[in-house]
CSV table of N, CA and C in Angstrom, one decimal:
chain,number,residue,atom,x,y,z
S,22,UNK,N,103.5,102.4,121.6
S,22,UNK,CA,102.5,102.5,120.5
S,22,UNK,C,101.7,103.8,120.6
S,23,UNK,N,101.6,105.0,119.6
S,23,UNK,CA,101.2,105.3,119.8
S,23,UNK,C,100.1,105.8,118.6
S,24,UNK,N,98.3,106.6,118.8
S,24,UNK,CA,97.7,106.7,117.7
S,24,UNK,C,98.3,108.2,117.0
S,25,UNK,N,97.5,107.9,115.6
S,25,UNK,CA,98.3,109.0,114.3
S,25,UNK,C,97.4,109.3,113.7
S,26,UNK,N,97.0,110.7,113.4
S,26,UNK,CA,95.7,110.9,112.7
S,26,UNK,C,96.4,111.0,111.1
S,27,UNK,N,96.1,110.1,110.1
S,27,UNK,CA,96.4,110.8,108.6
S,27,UNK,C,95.5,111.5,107.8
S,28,UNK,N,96.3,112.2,106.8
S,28,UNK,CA,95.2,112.9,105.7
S,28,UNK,C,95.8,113.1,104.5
S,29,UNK,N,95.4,112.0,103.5
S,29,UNK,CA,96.2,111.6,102.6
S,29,UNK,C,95.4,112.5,101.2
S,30,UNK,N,96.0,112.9,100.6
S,30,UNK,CA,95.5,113.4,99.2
S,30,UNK,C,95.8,113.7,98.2
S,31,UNK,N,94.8,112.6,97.5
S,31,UNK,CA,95.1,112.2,96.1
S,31,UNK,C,95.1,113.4,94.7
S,32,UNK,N,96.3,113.4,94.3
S,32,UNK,CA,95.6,114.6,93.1
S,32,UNK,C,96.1,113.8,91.7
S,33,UNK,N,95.1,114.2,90.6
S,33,UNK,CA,95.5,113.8,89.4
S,33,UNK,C,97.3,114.1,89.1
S,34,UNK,N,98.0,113.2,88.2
S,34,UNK,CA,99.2,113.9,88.2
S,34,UNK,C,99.2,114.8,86.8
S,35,UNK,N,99.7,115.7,86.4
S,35,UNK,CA,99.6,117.1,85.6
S,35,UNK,C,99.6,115.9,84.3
S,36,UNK,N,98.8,116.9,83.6
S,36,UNK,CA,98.4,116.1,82.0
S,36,UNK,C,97.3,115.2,82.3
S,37,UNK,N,97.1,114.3,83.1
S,37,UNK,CA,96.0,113.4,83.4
S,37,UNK,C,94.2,114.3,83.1
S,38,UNK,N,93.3,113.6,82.5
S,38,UNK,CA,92.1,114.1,82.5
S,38,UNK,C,91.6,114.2,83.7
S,39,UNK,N,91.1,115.1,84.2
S,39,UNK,CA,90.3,115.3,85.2
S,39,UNK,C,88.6,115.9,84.4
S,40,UNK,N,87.9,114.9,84.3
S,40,UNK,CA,86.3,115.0,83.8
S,40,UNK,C,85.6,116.3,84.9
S,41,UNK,N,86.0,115.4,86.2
S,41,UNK,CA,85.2,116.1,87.4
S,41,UNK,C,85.2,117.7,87.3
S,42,UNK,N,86.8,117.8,87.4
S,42,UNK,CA,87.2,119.3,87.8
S,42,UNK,C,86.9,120.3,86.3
S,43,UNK,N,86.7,119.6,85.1
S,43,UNK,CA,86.3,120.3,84.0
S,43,UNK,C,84.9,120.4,84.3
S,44,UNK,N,84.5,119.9,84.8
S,44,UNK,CA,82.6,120.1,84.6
S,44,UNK,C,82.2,121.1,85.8
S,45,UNK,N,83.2,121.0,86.6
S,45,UNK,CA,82.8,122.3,87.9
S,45,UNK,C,83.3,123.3,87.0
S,46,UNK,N,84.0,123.5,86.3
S,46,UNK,CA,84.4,124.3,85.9
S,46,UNK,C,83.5,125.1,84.7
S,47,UNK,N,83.2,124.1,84.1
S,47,UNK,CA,81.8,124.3,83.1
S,47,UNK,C,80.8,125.0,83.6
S,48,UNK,N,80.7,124.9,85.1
S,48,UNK,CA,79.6,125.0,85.6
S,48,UNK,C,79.4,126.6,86.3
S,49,UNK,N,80.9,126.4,86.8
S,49,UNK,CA,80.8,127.9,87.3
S,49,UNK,C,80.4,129.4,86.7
S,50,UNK,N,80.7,129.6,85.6
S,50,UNK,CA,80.0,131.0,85.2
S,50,UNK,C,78.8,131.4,85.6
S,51,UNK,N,78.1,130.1,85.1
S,51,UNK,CA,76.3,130.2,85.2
S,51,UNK,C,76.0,130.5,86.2
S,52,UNK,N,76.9,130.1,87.3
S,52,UNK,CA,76.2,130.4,88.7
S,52,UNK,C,77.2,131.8,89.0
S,53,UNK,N,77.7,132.6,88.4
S,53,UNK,CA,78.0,134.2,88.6
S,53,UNK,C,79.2,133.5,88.9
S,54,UNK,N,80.4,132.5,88.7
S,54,UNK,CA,81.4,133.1,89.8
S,54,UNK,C,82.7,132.5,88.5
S,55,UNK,N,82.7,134.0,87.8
S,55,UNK,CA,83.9,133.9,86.8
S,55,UNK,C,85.5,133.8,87.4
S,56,UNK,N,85.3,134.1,88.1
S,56,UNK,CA,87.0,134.3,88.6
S,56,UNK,C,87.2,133.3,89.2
S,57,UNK,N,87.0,131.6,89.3
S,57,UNK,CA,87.8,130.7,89.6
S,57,UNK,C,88.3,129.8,88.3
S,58,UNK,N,89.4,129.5,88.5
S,58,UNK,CA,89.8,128.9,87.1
S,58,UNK,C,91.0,127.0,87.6
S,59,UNK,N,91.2,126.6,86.6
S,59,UNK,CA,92.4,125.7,87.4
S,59,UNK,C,91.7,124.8,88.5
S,60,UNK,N,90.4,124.2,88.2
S,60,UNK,CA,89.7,123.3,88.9
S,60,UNK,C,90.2,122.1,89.1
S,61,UNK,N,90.7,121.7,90.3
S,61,UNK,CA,91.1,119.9,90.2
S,61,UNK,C,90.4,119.5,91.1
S,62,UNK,N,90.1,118.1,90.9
S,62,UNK,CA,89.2,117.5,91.8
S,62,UNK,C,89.7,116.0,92.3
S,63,UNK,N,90.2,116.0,93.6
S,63,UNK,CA,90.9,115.0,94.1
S,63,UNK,C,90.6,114.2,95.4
S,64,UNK,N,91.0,113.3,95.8
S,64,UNK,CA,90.2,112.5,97.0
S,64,UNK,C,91.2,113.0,98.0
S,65,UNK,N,90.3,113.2,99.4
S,65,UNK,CA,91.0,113.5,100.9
S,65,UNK,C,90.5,112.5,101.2
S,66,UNK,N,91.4,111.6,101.6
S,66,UNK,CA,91.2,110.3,102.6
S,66,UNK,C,91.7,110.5,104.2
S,67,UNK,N,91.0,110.5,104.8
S,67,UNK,CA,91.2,110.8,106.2
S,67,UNK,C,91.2,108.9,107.3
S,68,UNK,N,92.4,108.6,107.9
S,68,UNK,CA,92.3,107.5,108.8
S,68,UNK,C,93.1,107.6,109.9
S,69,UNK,N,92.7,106.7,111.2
S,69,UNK,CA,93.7,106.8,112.0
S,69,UNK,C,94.6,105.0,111.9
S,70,UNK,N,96.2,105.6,112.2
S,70,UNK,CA,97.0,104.3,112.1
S,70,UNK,C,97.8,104.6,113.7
S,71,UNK,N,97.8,103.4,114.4
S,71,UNK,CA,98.7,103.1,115.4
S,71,UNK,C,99.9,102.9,115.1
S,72,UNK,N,101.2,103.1,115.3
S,72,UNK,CA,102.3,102.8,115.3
S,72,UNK,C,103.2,103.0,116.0
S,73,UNK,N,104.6,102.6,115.9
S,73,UNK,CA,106.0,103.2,117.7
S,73,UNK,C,106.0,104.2,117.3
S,74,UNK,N,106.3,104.8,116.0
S,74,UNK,CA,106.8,106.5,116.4
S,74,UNK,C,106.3,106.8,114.2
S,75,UNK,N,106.5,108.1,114.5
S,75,UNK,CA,105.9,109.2,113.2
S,75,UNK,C,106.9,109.0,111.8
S,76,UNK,N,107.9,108.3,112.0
S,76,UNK,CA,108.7,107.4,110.8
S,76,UNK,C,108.0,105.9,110.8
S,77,UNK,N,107.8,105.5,111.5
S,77,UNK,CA,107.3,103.8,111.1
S,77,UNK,C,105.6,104.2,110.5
S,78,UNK,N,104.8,105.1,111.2
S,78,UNK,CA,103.5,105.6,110.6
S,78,UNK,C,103.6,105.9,109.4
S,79,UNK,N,105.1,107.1,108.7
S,79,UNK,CA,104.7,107.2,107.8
S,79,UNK,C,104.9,106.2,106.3
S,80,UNK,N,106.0,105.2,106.9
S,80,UNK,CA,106.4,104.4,106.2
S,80,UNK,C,104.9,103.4,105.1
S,81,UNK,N,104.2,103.0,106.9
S,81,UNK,CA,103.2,102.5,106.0
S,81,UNK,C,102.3,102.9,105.8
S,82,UNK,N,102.4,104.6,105.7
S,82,UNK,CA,101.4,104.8,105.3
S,82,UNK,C,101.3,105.8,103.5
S,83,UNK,N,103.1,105.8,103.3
S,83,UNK,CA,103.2,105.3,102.4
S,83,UNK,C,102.8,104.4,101.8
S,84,UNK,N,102.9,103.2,102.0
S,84,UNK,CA,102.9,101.8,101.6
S,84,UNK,C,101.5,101.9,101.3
S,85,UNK,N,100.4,101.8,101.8
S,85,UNK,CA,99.8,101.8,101.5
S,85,UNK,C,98.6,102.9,100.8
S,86,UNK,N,99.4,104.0,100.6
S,86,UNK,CA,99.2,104.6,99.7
S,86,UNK,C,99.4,104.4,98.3
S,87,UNK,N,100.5,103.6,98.0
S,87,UNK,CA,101.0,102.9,96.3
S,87,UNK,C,100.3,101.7,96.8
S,88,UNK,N,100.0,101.0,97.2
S,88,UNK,CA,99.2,99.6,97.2
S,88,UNK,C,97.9,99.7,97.1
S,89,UNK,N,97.0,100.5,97.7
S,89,UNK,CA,95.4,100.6,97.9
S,89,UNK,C,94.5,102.0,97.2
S,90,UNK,N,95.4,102.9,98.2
S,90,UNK,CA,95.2,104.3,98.2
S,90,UNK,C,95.1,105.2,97.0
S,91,UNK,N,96.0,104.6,96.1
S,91,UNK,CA,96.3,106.0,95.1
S,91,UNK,C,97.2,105.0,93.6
S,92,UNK,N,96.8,105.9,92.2
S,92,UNK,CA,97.2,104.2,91.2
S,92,UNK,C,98.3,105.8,90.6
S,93,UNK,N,99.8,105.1,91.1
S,93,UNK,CA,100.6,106.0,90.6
S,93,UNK,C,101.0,106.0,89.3
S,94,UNK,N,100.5,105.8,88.5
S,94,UNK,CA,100.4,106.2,86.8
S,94,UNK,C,100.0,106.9,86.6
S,95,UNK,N,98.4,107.5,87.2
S,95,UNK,CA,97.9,108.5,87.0
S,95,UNK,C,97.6,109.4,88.0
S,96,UNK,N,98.1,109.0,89.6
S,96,UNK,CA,97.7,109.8,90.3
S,96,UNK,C,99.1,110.1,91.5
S,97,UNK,N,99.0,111.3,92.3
S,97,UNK,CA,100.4,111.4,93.1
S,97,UNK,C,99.4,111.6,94.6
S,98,UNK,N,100.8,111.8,95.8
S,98,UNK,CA,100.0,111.6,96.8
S,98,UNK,C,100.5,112.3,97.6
S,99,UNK,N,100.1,113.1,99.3
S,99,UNK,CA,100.5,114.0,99.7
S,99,UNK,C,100.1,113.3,101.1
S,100,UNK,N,101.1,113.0,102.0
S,100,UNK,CA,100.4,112.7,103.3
S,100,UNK,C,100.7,113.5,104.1
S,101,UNK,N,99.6,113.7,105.5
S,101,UNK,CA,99.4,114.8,106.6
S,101,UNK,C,99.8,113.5,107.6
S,102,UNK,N,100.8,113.7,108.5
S,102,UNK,CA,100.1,113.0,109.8
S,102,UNK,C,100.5,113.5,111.3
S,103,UNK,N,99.7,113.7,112.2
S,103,UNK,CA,99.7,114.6,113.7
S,103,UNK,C,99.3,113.5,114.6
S,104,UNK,N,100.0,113.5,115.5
S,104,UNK,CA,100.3,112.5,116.7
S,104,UNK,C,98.9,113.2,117.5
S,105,UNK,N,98.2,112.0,117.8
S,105,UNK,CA,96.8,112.4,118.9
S,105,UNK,C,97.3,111.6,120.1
S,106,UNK,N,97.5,112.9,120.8
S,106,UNK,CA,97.9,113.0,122.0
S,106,UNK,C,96.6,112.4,122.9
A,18,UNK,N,93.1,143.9,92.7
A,18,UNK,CA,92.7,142.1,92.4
A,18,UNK,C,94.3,141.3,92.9
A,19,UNK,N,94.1,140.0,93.6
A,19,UNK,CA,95.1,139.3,94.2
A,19,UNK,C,94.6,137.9,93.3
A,20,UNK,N,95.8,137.0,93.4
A,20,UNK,CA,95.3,135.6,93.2
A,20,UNK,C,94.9,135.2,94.3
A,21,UNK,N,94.7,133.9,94.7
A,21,UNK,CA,94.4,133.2,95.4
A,21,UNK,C,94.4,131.6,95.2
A,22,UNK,N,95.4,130.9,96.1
A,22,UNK,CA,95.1,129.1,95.9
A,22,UNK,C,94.2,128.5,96.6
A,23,UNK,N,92.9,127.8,96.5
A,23,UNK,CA,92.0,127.5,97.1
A,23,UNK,C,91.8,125.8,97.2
A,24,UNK,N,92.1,125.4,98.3
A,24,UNK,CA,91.6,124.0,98.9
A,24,UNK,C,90.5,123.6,99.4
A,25,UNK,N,89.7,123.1,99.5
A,25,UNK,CA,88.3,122.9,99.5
A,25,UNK,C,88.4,121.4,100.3
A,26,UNK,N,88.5,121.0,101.5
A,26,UNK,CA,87.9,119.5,101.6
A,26,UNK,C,86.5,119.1,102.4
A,27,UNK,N,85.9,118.2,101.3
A,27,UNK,CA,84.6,117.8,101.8
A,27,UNK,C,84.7,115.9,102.1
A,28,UNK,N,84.0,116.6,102.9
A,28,UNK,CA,83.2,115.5,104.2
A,28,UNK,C,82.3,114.8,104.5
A,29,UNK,N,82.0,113.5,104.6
A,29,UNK,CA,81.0,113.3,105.1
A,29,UNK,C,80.1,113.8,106.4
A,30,UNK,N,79.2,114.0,106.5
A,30,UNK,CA,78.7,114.7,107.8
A,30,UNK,C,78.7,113.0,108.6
A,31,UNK,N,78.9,113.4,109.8
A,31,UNK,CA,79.0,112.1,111.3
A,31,UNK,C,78.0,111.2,110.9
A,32,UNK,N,77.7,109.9,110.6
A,32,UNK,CA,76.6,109.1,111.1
A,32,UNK,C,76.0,109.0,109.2
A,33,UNK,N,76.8,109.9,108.4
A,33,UNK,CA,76.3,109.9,106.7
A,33,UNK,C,77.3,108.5,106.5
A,34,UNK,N,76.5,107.1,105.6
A,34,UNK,CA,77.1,106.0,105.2
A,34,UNK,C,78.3,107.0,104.3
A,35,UNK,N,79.6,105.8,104.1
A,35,UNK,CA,80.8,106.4,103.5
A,35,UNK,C,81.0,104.8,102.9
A,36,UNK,N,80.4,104.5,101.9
A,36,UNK,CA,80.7,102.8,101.3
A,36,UNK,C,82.6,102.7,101.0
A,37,UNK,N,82.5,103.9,100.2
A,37,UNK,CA,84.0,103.9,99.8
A,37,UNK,C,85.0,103.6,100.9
A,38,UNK,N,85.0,104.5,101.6
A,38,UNK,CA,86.2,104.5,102.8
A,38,UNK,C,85.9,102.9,103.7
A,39,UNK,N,84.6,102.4,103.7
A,39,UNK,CA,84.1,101.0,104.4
A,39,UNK,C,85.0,99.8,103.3
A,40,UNK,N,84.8,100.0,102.1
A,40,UNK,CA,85.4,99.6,101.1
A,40,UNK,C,86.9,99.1,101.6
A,41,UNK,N,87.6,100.4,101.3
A,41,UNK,CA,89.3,100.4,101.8
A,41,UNK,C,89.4,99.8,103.4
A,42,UNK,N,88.7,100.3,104.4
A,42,UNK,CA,88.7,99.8,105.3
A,42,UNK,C,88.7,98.3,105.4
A,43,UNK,N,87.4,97.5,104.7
A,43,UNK,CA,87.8,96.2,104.7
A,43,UNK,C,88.8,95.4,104.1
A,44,UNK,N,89.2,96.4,103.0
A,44,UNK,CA,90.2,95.4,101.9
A,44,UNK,C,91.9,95.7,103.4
A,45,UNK,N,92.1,96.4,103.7
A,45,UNK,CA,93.4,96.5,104.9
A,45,UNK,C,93.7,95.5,105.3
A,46,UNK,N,93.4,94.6,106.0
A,46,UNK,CA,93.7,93.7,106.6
A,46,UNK,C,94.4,92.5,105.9
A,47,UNK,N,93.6,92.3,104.6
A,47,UNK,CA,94.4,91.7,103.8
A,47,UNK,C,95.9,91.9,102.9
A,48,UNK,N,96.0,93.1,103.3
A,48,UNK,CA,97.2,94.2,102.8
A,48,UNK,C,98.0,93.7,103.9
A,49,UNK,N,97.8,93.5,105.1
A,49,UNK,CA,98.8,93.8,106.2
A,49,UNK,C,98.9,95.0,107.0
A,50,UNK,N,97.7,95.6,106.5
A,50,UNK,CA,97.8,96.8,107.4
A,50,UNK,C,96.5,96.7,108.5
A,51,UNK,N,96.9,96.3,109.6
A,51,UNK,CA,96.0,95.8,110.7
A,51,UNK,C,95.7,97.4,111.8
A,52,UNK,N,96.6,98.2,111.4
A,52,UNK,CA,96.5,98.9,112.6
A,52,UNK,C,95.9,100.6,112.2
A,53,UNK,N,95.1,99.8,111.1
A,53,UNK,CA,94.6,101.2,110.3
A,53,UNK,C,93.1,101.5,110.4
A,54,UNK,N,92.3,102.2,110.9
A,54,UNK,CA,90.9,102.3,111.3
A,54,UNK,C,90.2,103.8,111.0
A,55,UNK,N,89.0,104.1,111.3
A,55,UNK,CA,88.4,105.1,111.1
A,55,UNK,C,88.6,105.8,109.5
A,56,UNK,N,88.9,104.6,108.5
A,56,UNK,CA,88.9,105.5,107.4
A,56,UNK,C,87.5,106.2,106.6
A,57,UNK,N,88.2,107.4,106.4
A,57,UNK,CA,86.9,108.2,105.8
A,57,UNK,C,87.0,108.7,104.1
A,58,UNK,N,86.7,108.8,103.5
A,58,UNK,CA,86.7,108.6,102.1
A,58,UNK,C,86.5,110.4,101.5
A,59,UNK,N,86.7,111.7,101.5
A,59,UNK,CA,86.4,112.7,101.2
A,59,UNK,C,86.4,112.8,99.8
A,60,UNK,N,86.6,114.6,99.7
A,60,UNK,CA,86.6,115.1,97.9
A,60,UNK,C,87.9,116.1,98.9
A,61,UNK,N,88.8,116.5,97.7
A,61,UNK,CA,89.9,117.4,98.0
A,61,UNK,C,89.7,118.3,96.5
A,62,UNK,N,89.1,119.3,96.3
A,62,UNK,CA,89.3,120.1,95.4
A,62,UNK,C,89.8,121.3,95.3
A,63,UNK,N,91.1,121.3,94.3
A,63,UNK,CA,92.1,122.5,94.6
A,63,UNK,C,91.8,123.7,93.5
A,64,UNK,N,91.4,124.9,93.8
A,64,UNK,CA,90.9,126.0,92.1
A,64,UNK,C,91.9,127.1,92.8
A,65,UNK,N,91.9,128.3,91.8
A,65,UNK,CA,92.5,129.6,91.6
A,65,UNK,C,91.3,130.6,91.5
A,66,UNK,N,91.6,131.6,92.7
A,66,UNK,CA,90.6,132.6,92.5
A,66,UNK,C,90.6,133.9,92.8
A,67,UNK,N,90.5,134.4,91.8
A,67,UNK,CA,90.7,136.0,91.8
A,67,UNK,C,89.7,136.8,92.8
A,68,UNK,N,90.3,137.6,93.4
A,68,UNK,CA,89.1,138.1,94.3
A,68,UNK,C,90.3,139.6,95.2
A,69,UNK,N,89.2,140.5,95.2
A,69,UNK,CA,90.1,142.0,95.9
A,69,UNK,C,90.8,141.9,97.2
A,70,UNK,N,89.7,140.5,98.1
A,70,UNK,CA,90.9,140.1,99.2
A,70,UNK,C,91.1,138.9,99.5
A,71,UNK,N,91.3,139.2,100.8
A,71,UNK,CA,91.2,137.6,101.6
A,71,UNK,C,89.6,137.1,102.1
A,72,UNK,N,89.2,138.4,102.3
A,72,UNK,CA,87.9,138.3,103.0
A,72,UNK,C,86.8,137.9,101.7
A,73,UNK,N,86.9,138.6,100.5
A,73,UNK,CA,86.0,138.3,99.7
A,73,UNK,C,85.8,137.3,99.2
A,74,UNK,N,87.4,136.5,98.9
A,74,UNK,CA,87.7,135.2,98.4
A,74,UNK,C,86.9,134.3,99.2
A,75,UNK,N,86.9,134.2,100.4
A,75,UNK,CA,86.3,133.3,101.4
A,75,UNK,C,84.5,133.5,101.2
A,76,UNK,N,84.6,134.7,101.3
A,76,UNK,CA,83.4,134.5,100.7
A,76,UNK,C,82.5,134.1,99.9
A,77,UNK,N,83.1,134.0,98.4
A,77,UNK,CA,82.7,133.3,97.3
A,77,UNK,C,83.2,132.1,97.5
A,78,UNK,N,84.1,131.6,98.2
A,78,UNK,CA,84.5,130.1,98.1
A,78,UNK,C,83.2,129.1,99.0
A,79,UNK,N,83.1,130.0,99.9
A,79,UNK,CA,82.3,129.6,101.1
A,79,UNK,C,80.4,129.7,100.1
A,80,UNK,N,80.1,130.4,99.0
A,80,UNK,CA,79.2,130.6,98.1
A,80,UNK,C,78.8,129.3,97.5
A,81,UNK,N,80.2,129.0,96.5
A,81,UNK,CA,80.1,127.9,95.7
A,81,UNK,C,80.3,126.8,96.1
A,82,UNK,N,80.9,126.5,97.5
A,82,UNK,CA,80.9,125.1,98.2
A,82,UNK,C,79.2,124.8,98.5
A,83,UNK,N,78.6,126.0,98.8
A,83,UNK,CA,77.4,126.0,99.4
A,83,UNK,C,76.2,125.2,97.7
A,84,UNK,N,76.5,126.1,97.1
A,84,UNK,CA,75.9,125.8,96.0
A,84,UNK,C,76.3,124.8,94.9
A,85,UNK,N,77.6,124.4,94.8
A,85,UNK,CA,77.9,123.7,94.0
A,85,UNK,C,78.7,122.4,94.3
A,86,UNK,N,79.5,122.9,95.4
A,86,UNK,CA,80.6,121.6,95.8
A,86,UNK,C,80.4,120.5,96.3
A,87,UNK,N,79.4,121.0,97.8
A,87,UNK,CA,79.4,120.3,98.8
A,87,UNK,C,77.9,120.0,99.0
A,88,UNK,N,77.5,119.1,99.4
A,88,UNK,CA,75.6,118.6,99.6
A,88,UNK,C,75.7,118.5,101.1
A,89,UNK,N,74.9,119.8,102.0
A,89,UNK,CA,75.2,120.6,103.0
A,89,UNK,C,74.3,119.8,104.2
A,90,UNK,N,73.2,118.9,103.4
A,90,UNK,CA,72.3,117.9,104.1
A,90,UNK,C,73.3,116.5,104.6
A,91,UNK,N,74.1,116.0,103.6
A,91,UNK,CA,75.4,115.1,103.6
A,91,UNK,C,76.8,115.3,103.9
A,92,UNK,N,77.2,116.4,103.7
A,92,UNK,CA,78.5,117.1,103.5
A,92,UNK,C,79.1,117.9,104.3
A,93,UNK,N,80.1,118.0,105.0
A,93,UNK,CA,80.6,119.2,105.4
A,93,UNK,C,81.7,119.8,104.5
A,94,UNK,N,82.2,120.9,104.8
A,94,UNK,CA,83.4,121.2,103.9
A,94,UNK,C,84.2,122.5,104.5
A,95,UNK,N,85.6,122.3,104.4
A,95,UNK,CA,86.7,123.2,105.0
A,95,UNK,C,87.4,124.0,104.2
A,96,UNK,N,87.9,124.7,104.1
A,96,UNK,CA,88.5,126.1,103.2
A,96,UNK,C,89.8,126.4,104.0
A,97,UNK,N,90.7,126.3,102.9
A,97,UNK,CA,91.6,126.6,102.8
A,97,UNK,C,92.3,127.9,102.1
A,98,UNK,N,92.3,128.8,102.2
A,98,UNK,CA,93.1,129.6,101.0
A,98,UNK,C,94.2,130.9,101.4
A,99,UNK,N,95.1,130.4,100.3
A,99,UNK,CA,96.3,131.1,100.2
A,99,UNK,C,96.5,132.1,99.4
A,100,UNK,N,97.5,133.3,99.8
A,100,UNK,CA,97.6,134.3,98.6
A,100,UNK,C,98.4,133.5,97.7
A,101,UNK,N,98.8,133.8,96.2
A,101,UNK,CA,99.4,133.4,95.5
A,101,UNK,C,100.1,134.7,95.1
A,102,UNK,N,101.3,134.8,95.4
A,102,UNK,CA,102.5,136.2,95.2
A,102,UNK,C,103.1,136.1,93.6
C-alpha cells in the first residue's frame, strides 16, 4: 500500500458559462492590467488516496471524479498524481 | 510582446476552515472511497497574458493575484506560466 498525493482540476468544458471568469475579467482593466484576456475560473482539488500501485490510484480517482468531484455535462477533469515517498 | 498561458492556483492558508473540501471529504465514505483523506477544496484559474517577458508576466500575475485573485489574510496562491509559441 502505498500514499498518492492528487491534484484534480476541474475546468468548465468550452461553450459552458463561466460568470466567475467573466467578472475577473470585467474587472481587470480598472485595476491597469489590460493585457490579460481568456479568463477561466476552475476548482483545484487537492487529496491524499492510499492505494497498491499509481494505476489502481488512478482508477479511482477517476471514479470519483465522475461521481463526486466534477458534473461531466458541464465540466471536464485533469488529474495530477505523485507517489509520497 | 510574447503570449503567455497562465495558471494560477489558490489555497487555503494552513489552519483557514475549508467547509467545501470537509463537505466531499464526508460524503466519500459513502461512495466507497475509504482510502481518500486530506481533501482540500482550491480555485484553479487559467488567463492569457501578454507581457515583453517572462519576468514581467510574473510580475503582473504575481500583482493581480495579490489584488484581485487571492485573499492573502486566507489564501495562498501558485503561478504557473508558459510561453505560448
Amino acid at each position: 500500500m502505498a500514499s498518492y498525493e492528487v491534484m484534480v482540476e476541474i475546468r468548465h468544458l468550452p461553450g459552458i458559462n463561466d460568470p466567475e471568469g467573466a467578472t475577473v475579467e470585467r474587472a481587470l482593466p480598472a485595476l491597469g492590467f489590460s493585457t490579460i484576456s481568456k479568463v477561466s475560473m476552475g476548482k483545484a482539488i487537492r487529496f491524499s488516496i492510499d492505494a497498491d500501485d499509481v494505476d489502481s490510484a488512478t482508477l479511482s480517482v477517476n471514479d470519483v471524479c465522475k461521481r463526486l468531484l466534477a458534473n461531466p455535462v458541464l465540466e471536464s477533469f485533469e488529474i495530477k498524481i505523485r507517489e509520497i515517498k
